Amino acid sequence: MAVFRLGTRGSPLALTQARMVRDALLAAHGWGEDAVAIVPIRTTGDRVQDRALAEIGGKALWTKELDRALLANEIDAAVHSMKDVETIRPAAIAIAAMLPRADVRDRLIGAPDIASLRSGAVVGTSSPRRRAQLLRHRPDLRIVLFRGNVETRLAKLTAGEADATLLAAAGLDRLGRDDVGTAIPTDTMLPAPAQGAVGIETRADDHDARRIVAAIDHDDTSACVLAERALLAGLAADCHSPVGAMASLAGETLRLTAELLTEDGADSVVGTVEGAIDDPLGATLAADLLDRAPPSVRRLFGA
């Protein structure tokens, strides 16, 4: 068998996640160590660190070089943090599998909780969602741009560029930094849609690759993440949109909760739907939220 080539970003977290996928494939198929090769690919999002993603092309900056390599047959599959994958994907590319989801929560680094931050504290983040949620709880905070990989952001914090920052618990845990920061309850800050999930994409017409990757798909994770992505599609949300969402499964019942906020967190709307996995819960909740949202929120989503 030819070596199965996994494309990935080159950051420490991305490489760790690619190794997780490689190890899962080796175990699922009983392959030897040399059967899967990891192919690092540098993305525009990795190169440009001084501006928010929304200003320079959005989430596609994490995916377009991997998409090109996949469609050029330079790799057989691409590994992604699913929260960084844009909602509308090329028809020639398929989401073929997801690993079991990790902790979906954000962690606050620099204070034990949001209430403990000093008056007027500086918090570094590049996420419109985190910005809006922080300002909803603490309008006095000053939010500054923080980009870069986990270690870069932690170094900026140590250097005094901010009093605190937020990072995904899943990424910290995967890097062995489970001792860093304090997890924020999801009823205080809903996570980004698909946060904590690692996805694997293949060419849509590459049936061999899709079969190989499907062997490691975690059904519950896929169902929840696809519901959250369907919500984003129903909202026509993009990287500018302050949206939190989380789906969970209890038996055959899927529960999807989401909130939309204004950029300053002053206005918001929240809602929950439940139903079968195959029900169009994302579209249903998106329509409900837009119908009930204050005008200031609806304008952000073109409604």
PDB file of C-alpha atoms in Angstrom:
ATOM      1  CA  MET A   1       0.000   0.000   0.000  1.00  0.00           C
ATOM      2  CA  ALA A   2       1.185   3.505  -0.784  1.00  0.00           C
ATOM      3  CA  VAL A   3       1.943   5.767   2.154  1.00  0.00           C
ATOM      4  CA  PHE A   4      -1.161   7.677   3.284  1.00  0.00           C
ATOM      5  CA  ARG A   5      -0.280  11.397   3.387  1.00  0.00           C
ATOM      6  CA  LEU A   6      -1.827  13.640   6.058  1.00  0.00           C
ATOM      7  CA  GLY A   7      -1.564  17.380   5.443  1.00  0.00           C
ATOM      8  CA  THR A   8      -1.543  19.736   8.402  1.00  0.00           C
ATOM      9  CA  ARG A   9      -0.569  23.208   9.494  1.00  0.00           C
ATOM     10  CA  GLY A  10       2.875  23.352  11.044  1.00  0.00           C
ATOM     11  CA  SER A  11       2.054  24.785  14.468  1.00  0.00           C
ATOM     12  CA  PRO A  12       2.829  22.632  17.523  1.00  0.00           C
ATOM     13  CA  LEU A  13      -0.879  22.087  18.188  1.00  0.00           C
ATOM     14  CA  ALA A  14      -1.663  21.238  14.564  1.00  0.00           C
ATOM     15  CA  LEU A  15       1.189  18.724  14.440  1.00  0.00           C
ATOM     16  CA  THR A  16       0.009  17.167  17.695  1.00  0.00           C
ATOM     17  CA  GLN A  17      -3.471  16.781  16.249  1.00  0.00           C
ATOM     18  CA  ALA A  18      -2.079  15.278  13.051  1.00  0.00           C
ATOM     19  CA  ARG A  19      -0.169  12.734  15.129  1.00  0.00           C
ATOM     20  CA  MET A  20      -3.425  11.890  16.927  1.00  0.00           C
ATOM     21  CA  VAL A  21      -5.051  11.192  13.551  1.00  0.00           C
ATOM     22  CA  ARG A  22      -2.048   9.167  12.364  1.00  0.00           C
ATOM     23  CA  ASP A  23      -2.086   7.035  15.508  1.00  0.00           C
ATOM     24  CA  ALA A  24      -5.842   6.459  15.208  1.00  0.00           C
ATOM     25  CA  LEU A  25      -5.443   5.343  11.576  1.00  0.00           C
ATOM     26  CA  LEU A  26      -2.585   2.996  12.425  1.00  0.00           C
ATOM     27  CA  ALA A  27      -4.627   1.410  15.209  1.00  0.00           C
ATOM     28  CA  ALA A  28      -7.844   1.160  13.190  1.00  0.00           C
ATOM     29  CA  HIS A  29      -6.188  -0.511  10.190  1.00  0.00           C
ATOM     30  CA  GLY A  30      -3.409  -2.441  11.911  1.00  0.00           C
ATOM     31  CA  TRP A  31      -0.792  -0.590   9.882  1.00  0.00           C
ATOM     32  CA  GLY A  32       2.890  -0.252  10.627  1.00  0.00           C
ATOM     33  CA  GLU A  33       4.476   3.027  11.709  1.00  0.00           C
ATOM     34  CA  ASP A  34       5.579   3.981   8.193  1.00  0.00           C
ATOM     35  CA  ALA A  35       2.127   3.655   6.612  1.00  0.00           C
ATOM     36  CA  VAL A  36       1.121   7.262   7.336  1.00  0.00           C
ATOM     37  CA  ALA A  37       3.244  10.355   6.638  1.00  0.00           C
ATOM     38  CA  ILE A  38       2.565  13.787   8.118  1.00  0.00           C
ATOM     39  CA  VAL A  39       3.066  16.626   5.616  1.00  0.00           C
ATOM     40  CA  PRO A  40       3.330  20.089   7.246  1.00  0.00           C
ATOM     41  CA  ILE A  41       2.045  22.958   5.094  1.00  0.00           C
ATOM     42  CA  ARG A  42       2.472  26.589   6.100  1.00  0.00           C
ATOM     43  CA  THR A  43      -0.718  28.624   5.794  1.00  0.00           C
ATOM     44  CA  THR A  44      -1.316  32.324   5.335  1.00  0.00           C
ATOM     45  CA  GLY A  45      -2.920  32.403   8.769  1.00  0.00           C
ATOM     46  CA  ASP A  46       0.363  31.197  10.255  1.00  0.00           C
ATOM     47  CA  ARG A  47       2.435  33.767   8.366  1.00  0.00           C
ATOM     48  CA  VAL A  48       0.346  36.884   9.102  1.00  0.00           C
ATOM     49  CA  GLN A  49       0.161  37.458  12.849  1.00  0.00           C
ATOM     50  CA  ASP A  50      -0.298  41.205  13.261  1.00  0.00           C
ATOM     51  CA  ARG A  51      -3.898  41.534  12.109  1.00  0.00           C
ATOM     52  CA  ALA A  52      -7.219  39.892  12.959  1.00  0.00           C
ATOM     53  CA  LEU A  53      -8.249  37.088  10.615  1.00  0.00           C
ATOM     54  CA  ALA A  54     -11.427  38.946   9.730  1.00  0.00           C
ATOM     55  CA  GLU A  55      -9.322  41.741   8.237  1.00  0.00           C
ATOM     56  CA  ILE A  56      -7.191  39.533   5.987  1.00  0.00           C
ATOM     57  CA  GLY A  57      -9.471  36.866   4.598  1.00  0.00           C
ATOM     58  CA  GLY A  58     -11.110  35.008   7.467  1.00  0.00           C
ATOM     59  CA  LYS A  59     -10.970  31.301   8.227  1.00  0.00           C
ATOM     60  CA  ALA A  60      -9.910  30.425   4.678  1.00  0.00           C
ATOM     61  CA  LEU A  61      -6.438  31.585   5.691  1.00  0.00           C
ATOM     62  CA  TRP A  62      -6.158  28.355   7.702  1.00  0.00           C
ATOM     63  CA  THR A  63      -7.469  26.097   4.950  1.00  0.00           C
ATOM     64  CA  LYS A  64      -6.722  27.361   1.449  1.00  0.00           C
ATOM     65  CA  GLU A  65      -3.155  26.035   1.212  1.00  0.00           C
ATOM     66  CA  LEU A  66      -4.273  22.659   2.567  1.00  0.00           C
ATOM     67  CA  ASP A  67      -7.194  22.680   0.125  1.00  0.00           C
ATOM     68  CA  ARG A  68      -4.814  23.362  -2.753  1.00  0.00           C
ATOM     69  CA  ALA A  69      -2.497  20.530  -1.712  1.00  0.00           C
ATOM     70  CA  LEU A  70      -5.440  18.156  -1.314  1.00  0.00           C
ATOM     71  CA  LEU A  71      -6.957  18.977  -4.713  1.00  0.00           C
ATOM     72  CA  ALA A  72      -3.515  18.753  -6.340  1.00  0.00           C
ATOM     73  CA  ASN A  73      -3.136  15.216  -4.946  1.00  0.00           C
ATOM     74  CA  GLU A  74      -0.085  16.230  -2.912  1.00  0.00           C
ATOM     75  CA  ILE A  75      -1.785  14.860   0.213  1.00  0.00           C
ATOM     76  CA  ASP A  76      -4.550  12.285   0.713  1.00  0.00           C
ATOM     77  CA  ALA A  77      -6.280  13.978   3.651  1.00  0.00           C
ATOM     78  CA  ALA A  78      -6.075  17.219   5.626  1.00  0.00           C
ATOM     79  CA  VAL A  79      -6.333  17.569   9.401  1.00  0.00           C
ATOM     80  CA  HIS A  80      -8.084  20.639  10.811  1.00  0.00           C
ATOM     81  CA  SER A  81      -9.290  22.169  14.038  1.00  0.00           C
ATOM     82  CA  MET A  82     -12.928  22.211  12.999  1.00  0.00           C
ATOM     83  CA  LYS A  83     -13.636  25.599  14.576  1.00  0.00           C
ATOM     84  CA  ASP A  84     -11.157  27.065  12.053  1.00  0.00           C
ATOM     85  CA  VAL A  85     -12.849  25.547   8.993  1.00  0.00           C
ATOM     86  CA  GLU A  86     -15.118  27.925   7.083  1.00  0.00           C
ATOM     87  CA  THR A  87     -18.776  26.952   6.952  1.00  0.00           C
ATOM     88  CA  ILE A  88     -19.119  26.624   3.188  1.00  0.00           C
ATOM     89  CA  ARG A  89     -16.541  24.206   1.798  1.00  0.00           C
ATOM     90  CA  PRO A  90     -15.624  23.458  -1.839  1.00  0.00           C
ATOM     91  CA  ALA A  91     -17.831  20.771  -3.378  1.00  0.00           C
ATOM     92  CA  ALA A  92     -14.711  18.798  -4.289  1.00  0.00           C
ATOM     93  CA  ILE A  93     -13.750  18.409  -0.603  1.00  0.00           C
ATOM     94  CA  ALA A  94     -15.579  16.276   1.967  1.00  0.00           C
ATOM     95  CA  ILE A  95     -15.454  16.217   5.758  1.00  0.00           C
ATOM     96  CA  ALA A  96     -14.743  12.510   6.116  1.00  0.00           C
ATOM     97  CA  ALA A  97     -14.303  11.998   9.867  1.00  0.00           C
ATOM     98  CA  MET A  98     -13.826  13.588  13.270  1.00  0.00           C
ATOM     99  CA  LEU A  99     -11.929  12.387  16.302  1.00  0.00           C
ATOM    100  CA  PRO A 100     -13.686  12.249  19.688  1.00  0.00           C
ATOM    101  CA  ARG A 101     -14.268  15.784  20.869  1.00  0.00           C
ATOM    102  CA  ALA A 102     -12.206  17.184  23.728  1.00  0.00           C
ATOM    103  CA  ASP A 103     -13.132  19.820  26.339  1.00  0.00           C
ATOM    104  CA  VAL A 104     -15.182  22.481  24.552  1.00  0.00           C
ATOM    105  CA  ARG A 105     -14.615  25.224  27.122  1.00  0.00           C
ATOM    106  CA  ASP A 106     -12.411  28.310  27.036  1.00  0.00           C
ATOM    107  CA  ARG A 107      -9.771  28.810  29.700  1.00  0.00           C
ATOM    108  CA  LEU A 108      -9.007  32.183  31.242  1.00  0.00           C
ATOM    109  CA  ILE A 109      -5.294  32.737  31.872  1.00  0.00           C
ATOM    110  CA  GLY A 110      -4.271  35.602  34.138  1.00  0.00           C
ATOM    111  CA  ALA A 111      -7.136  35.552  36.660  1.00  0.00           C
ATOM    112  CA  PRO A 112      -9.210  32.894  38.443  1.00  0.00           C
ATOM    113  CA  ASP A 113     -12.421  34.124  36.807  1.00  0.00           C
ATOM    114  CA  ILE A 114     -13.819  37.032  34.804  1.00  0.00           C
ATOM    115  CA  ALA A 115     -15.113  38.817  37.892  1.00  0.00           C
ATOM    116  CA  SER A 116     -11.610  38.839  39.418  1.00  0.00           C
ATOM    117  CA  LEU A 117     -10.071  40.891  36.616  1.00  0.00           C
ATOM    118  CA  ARG A 118      -9.100  44.364  37.806  1.00  0.00           C
ATOM    119  CA  SER A 119     -11.176  47.321  36.690  1.00  0.00           C
ATOM    120  CA  GLY A 120     -10.180  48.275  33.132  1.00  0.00           C
ATOM    121  CA  ALA A 121      -8.038  45.156  32.715  1.00  0.00           C
ATOM    122  CA  VAL A 122      -6.507  44.482  29.307  1.00  0.00           C
ATOM    123  CA  VAL A 123      -7.509  41.131  27.781  1.00  0.00           C
ATOM    124  CA  GLY A 124      -5.858  39.813  24.636  1.00  0.00           C
ATOM    125  CA  THR A 125      -7.916  37.910  22.068  1.00  0.00           C
ATOM    126  CA  SER A 126      -8.565  37.931  18.325  1.00  0.00           C
ATOM    127  CA  SER A 127     -11.977  36.259  18.615  1.00  0.00           C
ATOM    128  CA  PRO A 128     -15.094  38.415  18.054  1.00  0.00           C
ATOM    129  CA  ARG A 129     -17.071  35.880  20.120  1.00  0.00           C
ATOM    130  CA  ARG A 130     -14.729  36.032  23.116  1.00  0.00           C
ATOM    131  CA  ARG A 131     -14.564  39.818  22.874  1.00  0.00           C
ATOM    132  CA  ALA A 132     -18.355  40.167  22.886  1.00  0.00           C
ATOM    133  CA  GLN A 133     -18.856  37.647  25.690  1.00  0.00           C
ATOM    134  CA  LEU A 134     -16.216  39.282  27.880  1.00  0.00           C
ATOM    135  CA  LEU A 135     -17.666  42.750  27.338  1.00  0.00           C
ATOM    136  CA  ARG A 136     -21.166  41.494  28.112  1.00  0.00           C
ATOM    137  CA  HIS A 137     -19.936  40.450  31.569  1.00  0.00           C
ATOM    138  CA  ARG A 138     -17.416  43.268  32.015  1.00  0.00           C
ATOM    139  CA  PRO A 139     -17.972  46.345  29.822  1.00  0.00           C
ATOM    140  CA  ASP A 140     -15.002  48.024  31.520  1.00  0.00           C
ATOM    141  CA  LEU A 141     -12.455  45.619  30.023  1.00  0.00           C
ATOM    142  CA  ARG A 142     -10.118  46.734  27.243  1.00  0.00           C
ATOM    143  CA  ILE A 143      -9.744  44.114  24.509  1.00  0.00           C
ATOM    144  CA  VAL A 144      -6.537  44.026  22.438  1.00  0.00           C
ATOM    145  CA  LEU A 145      -5.503  41.836  19.519  1.00  0.00           C
ATOM    146  CA  PHE A 146      -3.682  38.608  20.438  1.00  0.00           C
ATOM    147  CA  ARG A 147      -2.746  36.213  17.649  1.00  0.00           C
ATOM    148  CA  GLY A 148      -0.244  33.403  17.297  1.00  0.00           C
ATOM    149  CA  ASN A 149       0.066  29.847  18.531  1.00  0.00           C
ATOM    150  CA  VAL A 150      -0.477  28.875  22.160  1.00  0.00           C
ATOM    151  CA  GLU A 151       3.103  29.501  23.294  1.00  0.00           C
ATOM    152  CA  THR A 152       3.234  32.853  21.475  1.00  0.00           C
ATOM    153  CA  ARG A 153       0.098  34.060  23.236  1.00  0.00           C
ATOM    154  CA  LEU A 154       1.307  32.856  26.619  1.00  0.00           C
ATOM    155  CA  ALA A 155       4.646  34.624  26.022  1.00  0.00           C
ATOM    156  CA  LYS A 156       2.803  37.870  25.198  1.00  0.00           C
ATOM    157  CA  LEU A 157       0.920  37.529  28.464  1.00  0.00           C
ATOM    158  CA  THR A 158       4.138  36.913  30.415  1.00  0.00           C
ATOM    159  CA  ALA A 159       5.669  39.973  28.732  1.00  0.00           C
ATOM    160  CA  GLY A 160       2.871  42.117  30.144  1.00  0.00           C
ATOM    161  CA  GLU A 161       1.116  42.909  26.856  1.00  0.00           C
ATOM    162  CA  ALA A 162      -2.183  42.077  28.585  1.00  0.00           C
ATOM    163  CA  ASP A 163      -3.510  41.162  32.007  1.00  0.00           C
ATOM    164  CA  ALA A 164      -5.264  38.045  30.745  1.00  0.00           C
ATOM    165  CA  THR A 165      -6.126  36.021  27.674  1.00  0.00           C
ATOM    166  CA  LEU A 166      -8.421  33.181  26.669  1.00  0.00           C
ATOM    167  CA  LEU A 167      -7.418  29.918  25.008  1.00  0.00           C
ATOM    168  CA  ALA A 168      -9.313  26.755  24.137  1.00  0.00           C
ATOM    169  CA  ALA A 169      -9.049  24.118  26.850  1.00  0.00           C
ATOM    170  CA  ALA A 170      -8.754  21.375  24.220  1.00  0.00           C
ATOM    171  CA  GLY A 171      -5.635  22.879  22.663  1.00  0.00           C
ATOM    172  CA  LEU A 172      -3.960  23.405  26.013  1.00  0.00           C
ATOM    173  CA  ASP A 173      -4.740  19.838  27.068  1.00  0.00           C
ATOM    174  CA  ARG A 174      -3.400  18.378  23.813  1.00  0.00           C
ATOM    175  CA  LEU A 175      -0.154  20.272  24.329  1.00  0.00           C
ATOM    176  CA  GLY A 176       0.199  18.955  27.872  1.00  0.00           C
ATOM    177  CA  ARG A 177      -0.678  22.359  29.357  1.00  0.00           C
ATOM    178  CA  ASP A 178      -3.715  21.213  31.340  1.00  0.00           C
ATOM    179  CA  ASP A 179      -2.358  23.141  34.334  1.00  0.00           C
ATOM    180  CA  VAL A 180      -2.698  26.494  32.531  1.00  0.00           C
ATOM    181  CA  GLY A 181      -5.688  28.714  33.210  1.00  0.00           C
ATOM    182  CA  THR A 182      -9.142  28.169  34.637  1.00  0.00           C
ATOM    183  CA  ALA A 183     -11.982  26.676  32.600  1.00  0.00           C
ATOM    184  CA  ILE A 184     -14.965  28.994  32.124  1.00  0.00           C
ATOM    185  CA  PRO A 185     -18.342  27.239  32.500  1.00  0.00           C
ATOM    186  CA  THR A 186     -20.321  26.970  29.274  1.00  0.00           C
ATOM    187  CA  ASP A 187     -23.267  28.745  30.902  1.00  0.00           C
ATOM    188  CA  THR A 188     -20.961  31.756  31.317  1.00  0.00           C
ATOM    189  CA  MET A 189     -19.332  31.577  27.870  1.00  0.00           C
ATOM    190  CA  LEU A 190     -20.651  29.281  25.168  1.00  0.00           C
ATOM    191  CA  PRO A 191     -17.748  27.997  23.071  1.00  0.00           C
ATOM    192  CA  ALA A 192     -17.146  28.598  19.405  1.00  0.00           C
ATOM    193  CA  PRO A 193     -19.063  26.243  17.122  1.00  0.00           C
ATOM    194  CA  ALA A 194     -16.990  23.053  16.638  1.00  0.00           C
ATOM    195  CA  GLN A 195     -14.492  24.002  19.369  1.00  0.00           C
ATOM    196  CA  GLY A 196     -12.546  21.000  20.646  1.00  0.00           C
ATOM    197  CA  ALA A 197     -13.115  18.901  17.514  1.00  0.00           C
ATOM    198  CA  VAL A 198     -10.438  17.642  15.102  1.00  0.00           C
ATOM    199  CA  GLY A 199     -11.702  16.926  11.594  1.00  0.00           C
ATOM    200  CA  ILE A 200     -10.230  15.123   8.607  1.00  0.00           C
ATOM    201  CA  GLU A 201     -11.087  16.103   5.037  1.00  0.00           C
ATOM    202  CA  THR A 202     -10.481  14.192   1.813  1.00  0.00           C
ATOM    203  CA  ARG A 203     -11.247  14.750  -1.834  1.00  0.00           C
ATOM    204  CA  ALA A 204     -14.957  14.095  -2.308  1.00  0.00           C
ATOM    205  CA  ASP A 205     -14.329  11.656  -5.169  1.00  0.00           C
ATOM    206  CA  ASP A 206     -11.478   9.764  -3.467  1.00  0.00           C
ATOM    207  CA  HIS A 207     -13.492   6.810  -2.231  1.00  0.00           C
ATOM    208  CA  ASP A 208     -10.452   4.909  -0.965  1.00  0.00           C
ATOM    209  CA  ALA A 209      -9.330   7.818   1.207  1.00  0.00           C
ATOM    210  CA  ARG A 210     -12.861   8.382   2.482  1.00  0.00           C
ATOM    211  CA  ARG A 211     -13.151   4.707   3.441  1.00  0.00           C
ATOM    212  CA  ILE A 212      -9.775   4.764   5.193  1.00  0.00           C
ATOM    213  CA  VAL A 213     -10.614   7.876   7.191  1.00  0.00           C
ATOM    214  CA  ALA A 214     -14.211   6.828   7.984  1.00  0.00           C
ATOM    215  CA  ALA A 215     -12.810   4.014  10.131  1.00  0.00           C
ATOM    216  CA  ILE A 216     -11.824   6.546  12.806  1.00  0.00           C
ATOM    217  CA  ASP A 217     -14.944   8.713  12.726  1.00  0.00           C
ATOM    218  CA  HIS A 218     -16.554   9.384  16.122  1.00  0.00           C
ATOM    219  CA  ASP A 219     -20.261   9.426  15.342  1.00  0.00           C
ATOM    220  CA  ASP A 220     -21.408  11.553  18.286  1.00  0.00           C
ATOM    221  CA  THR A 221     -18.784  14.223  17.651  1.00  0.00           C
ATOM    222  CA  SER A 222     -19.659  14.364  13.966  1.00  0.00           C
ATOM    223  CA  ALA A 223     -23.372  14.718  14.711  1.00  0.00           C
ATOM    224  CA  CYS A 224     -22.826  17.550  17.196  1.00  0.00           C
ATOM    225  CA  VAL A 225     -20.290  19.461  15.119  1.00  0.00           C
ATOM    226  CA  LEU A 226     -22.331  19.177  11.928  1.00  0.00           C
ATOM    227  CA  ALA A 227     -25.361  20.559  13.795  1.00  0.00           C
ATOM    228  CA  GLU A 228     -23.284  23.519  14.982  1.00  0.00           C
ATOM    229  CA  ARG A 229     -21.990  24.095  11.460  1.00  0.00           C
ATOM    230  CA  ALA A 230     -25.551  23.924  10.111  1.00  0.00           C
ATOM    231  CA  LEU A 231     -26.454  26.682  12.561  1.00  0.00           C
ATOM    232  CA  LEU A 232     -23.645  28.840  11.151  1.00  0.00           C
ATOM    233  CA  ALA A 233     -24.881  28.161   7.628  1.00  0.00           C
ATOM    234  CA  GLY A 234     -28.416  29.149   8.616  1.00  0.00           C
ATOM    235  CA  LEU A 235     -27.108  32.385  10.108  1.00  0.00           C
ATOM    236  CA  ALA A 236     -24.821  33.101   7.126  1.00  0.00           C
ATOM    237  CA  ALA A 237     -22.236  33.718   9.850  1.00  0.00           C
ATOM    238  CA  ASP A 238     -18.587  34.448   9.107  1.00  0.00           C
ATOM    239  CA  CYS A 239     -15.426  35.148  11.097  1.00  0.00           C
ATOM    240  CA  HIS A 240     -16.762  38.602  12.035  1.00  0.00           C
ATOM    241  CA  SER A 241     -19.837  37.095  13.706  1.00  0.00           C
ATOM    242  CA  PRO A 242     -19.952  36.810  17.508  1.00  0.00           C
ATOM    243  CA  VAL A 243     -21.610  33.380  17.795  1.00  0.00           C
ATOM    244  CA  GLY A 244     -21.389  30.786  20.533  1.00  0.00           C
ATOM    245  CA  ALA A 245     -22.862  27.324  20.104  1.00  0.00           C
ATOM    246  CA  MET A 246     -22.751  23.899  21.681  1.00  0.00           C
ATOM    247  CA  ALA A 247     -24.493  20.654  20.800  1.00  0.00           C
ATOM    248  CA  SER A 248     -24.712  17.564  22.989  1.00  0.00           C
ATOM    249  CA  LEU A 249     -26.257  14.116  22.682  1.00  0.00           C
ATOM    250  CA  ALA A 250     -28.346  12.228  25.220  1.00  0.00           C
ATOM    251  CA  GLY A 251     -29.189   8.900  23.654  1.00  0.00           C
ATOM    252  CA  GLU A 252     -30.788   9.680  20.312  1.00  0.00           C
ATOM    253  CA  THR A 253     -31.726  13.259  21.276  1.00  0.00           C
ATOM    254  CA  LEU A 254     -29.492  16.105  20.163  1.00  0.00           C
ATOM    255  CA  ARG A 255     -29.633  19.388  22.084  1.00  0.00           C
ATOM    256  CA  LEU A 256     -28.282  22.534  20.422  1.00  0.00           C
ATOM    257  CA  THR A 257     -27.828  25.825  22.268  1.00  0.00           C
ATOM    258  CA  ALA A 258     -26.549  29.033  20.684  1.00  0.00           C
ATOM    259  CA  GLU A 259     -26.241  32.743  21.296  1.00  0.00           C
ATOM    260  CA  LEU A 260     -25.708  35.720  19.025  1.00  0.00           C
ATOM    261  CA  LEU A 261     -24.202  38.942  20.334  1.00  0.00           C
ATOM    262  CA  THR A 262     -23.369  42.430  19.201  1.00  0.00           C
ATOM    263  CA  GLU A 263     -19.660  43.186  18.958  1.00  0.00           C
ATOM    264  CA  ASP A 264     -19.686  45.033  22.282  1.00  0.00           C
ATOM    265  CA  GLY A 265     -21.790  42.387  24.028  1.00  0.00           C
ATOM    266  CA  ALA A 266     -24.491  44.917  24.907  1.00  0.00           C
ATOM    267  CA  ASP A 267     -27.257  43.001  23.110  1.00  0.00           C
ATOM    268  CA  SER A 268     -27.698  39.277  22.661  1.00  0.00           C
ATOM    269  CA  VAL A 269     -30.173  36.485  22.054  1.00  0.00           C
ATOM    270  CA  VAL A 270     -29.948  32.859  23.167  1.00  0.00           C
ATOM    271  CA  GLY A 271     -31.964  29.767  22.317  1.00  0.00           C
ATOM    272  CA  THR A 272     -32.076  25.978  22.475  1.00  0.00           C
ATOM    273  CA  VAL A 273     -33.659  23.276  20.335  1.00  0.00           C
ATOM    274  CA  GLU A 274     -33.857  19.511  20.786  1.00  0.00           C
ATOM    275  CA  GLY A 275     -34.661  16.729  18.377  1.00  0.00           C
ATOM    276  CA  ALA A 276     -33.409  13.740  16.462  1.00  0.00           C
ATOM    277  CA  ILE A 277     -29.918  13.746  14.965  1.00  0.00           C
ATOM    278  CA  ASP A 278     -31.362  13.905  11.461  1.00  0.00           C
ATOM    279  CA  ASP A 279     -33.652  16.847  12.207  1.00  0.00           C
ATOM    280  CA  PRO A 280     -32.609  20.230  10.721  1.00  0.00           C
ATOM    281  CA  LEU A 281     -31.901  21.620  14.185  1.00  0.00           C
ATOM    282  CA  GLY A 282     -29.208  24.068  13.078  1.00  0.00           C
ATOM    283  CA  ALA A 283     -31.446  25.742  10.511  1.00  0.00           C
ATOM    284  CA  THR A 284     -34.402  25.736  12.928  1.00  0.00           C
ATOM    285  CA  LEU A 285     -32.432  27.405  15.712  1.00  0.00           C
ATOM    286  CA  ALA A 286     -30.842  29.913  13.333  1.00  0.00           C
ATOM    287  CA  ALA A 287     -34.275  31.028  12.114  1.00  0.00           C
ATOM    288  CA  ASP A 288     -35.605  31.266  15.680  1.00  0.00           C
ATOM    289  CA  LEU A 289     -32.649  33.341  16.904  1.00  0.00           C
ATOM    290  CA  LEU A 290     -32.839  35.755  13.995  1.00  0.00           C
ATOM    291  CA  ASP A 291     -36.583  36.110  14.495  1.00  0.00           C
ATOM    292  CA  ARG A 292     -36.177  36.980  18.202  1.00  0.00           C
ATOM    293  CA  ALA A 293     -32.926  38.933  18.058  1.00  0.00           C
ATOM    294  CA  PRO A 294     -32.891  42.692  18.710  1.00  0.00           C
ATOM    295  CA  PRO A 295     -32.266  44.799  15.592  1.00  0.00           C
ATOM    296  CA  SER A 296     -28.674  45.495  16.655  1.00  0.00           C
ATOM    297  CA  VAL A 297     -27.928  41.764  16.549  1.00  0.00           C
ATOM    298  CA  ARG A 298     -29.899  41.052  13.387  1.00  0.00           C
ATOM    299  CA  ARG A 299     -27.953  43.698  11.463  1.00  0.00           C
ATOM    300  CA  LEU A 300     -24.723  41.794  12.098  1.00  0.00           C
ATOM    301  CA  PHE A 301     -26.197  38.778  10.337  1.00  0.00           C
ATOM    302  CA  GLY A 302     -27.740  40.621   7.441  1.00  0.00           C
ATOM    303  CA  ALA A 303     -31.265  39.940   8.720  1.00  0.00           C
TER     304      ALA A 303
END
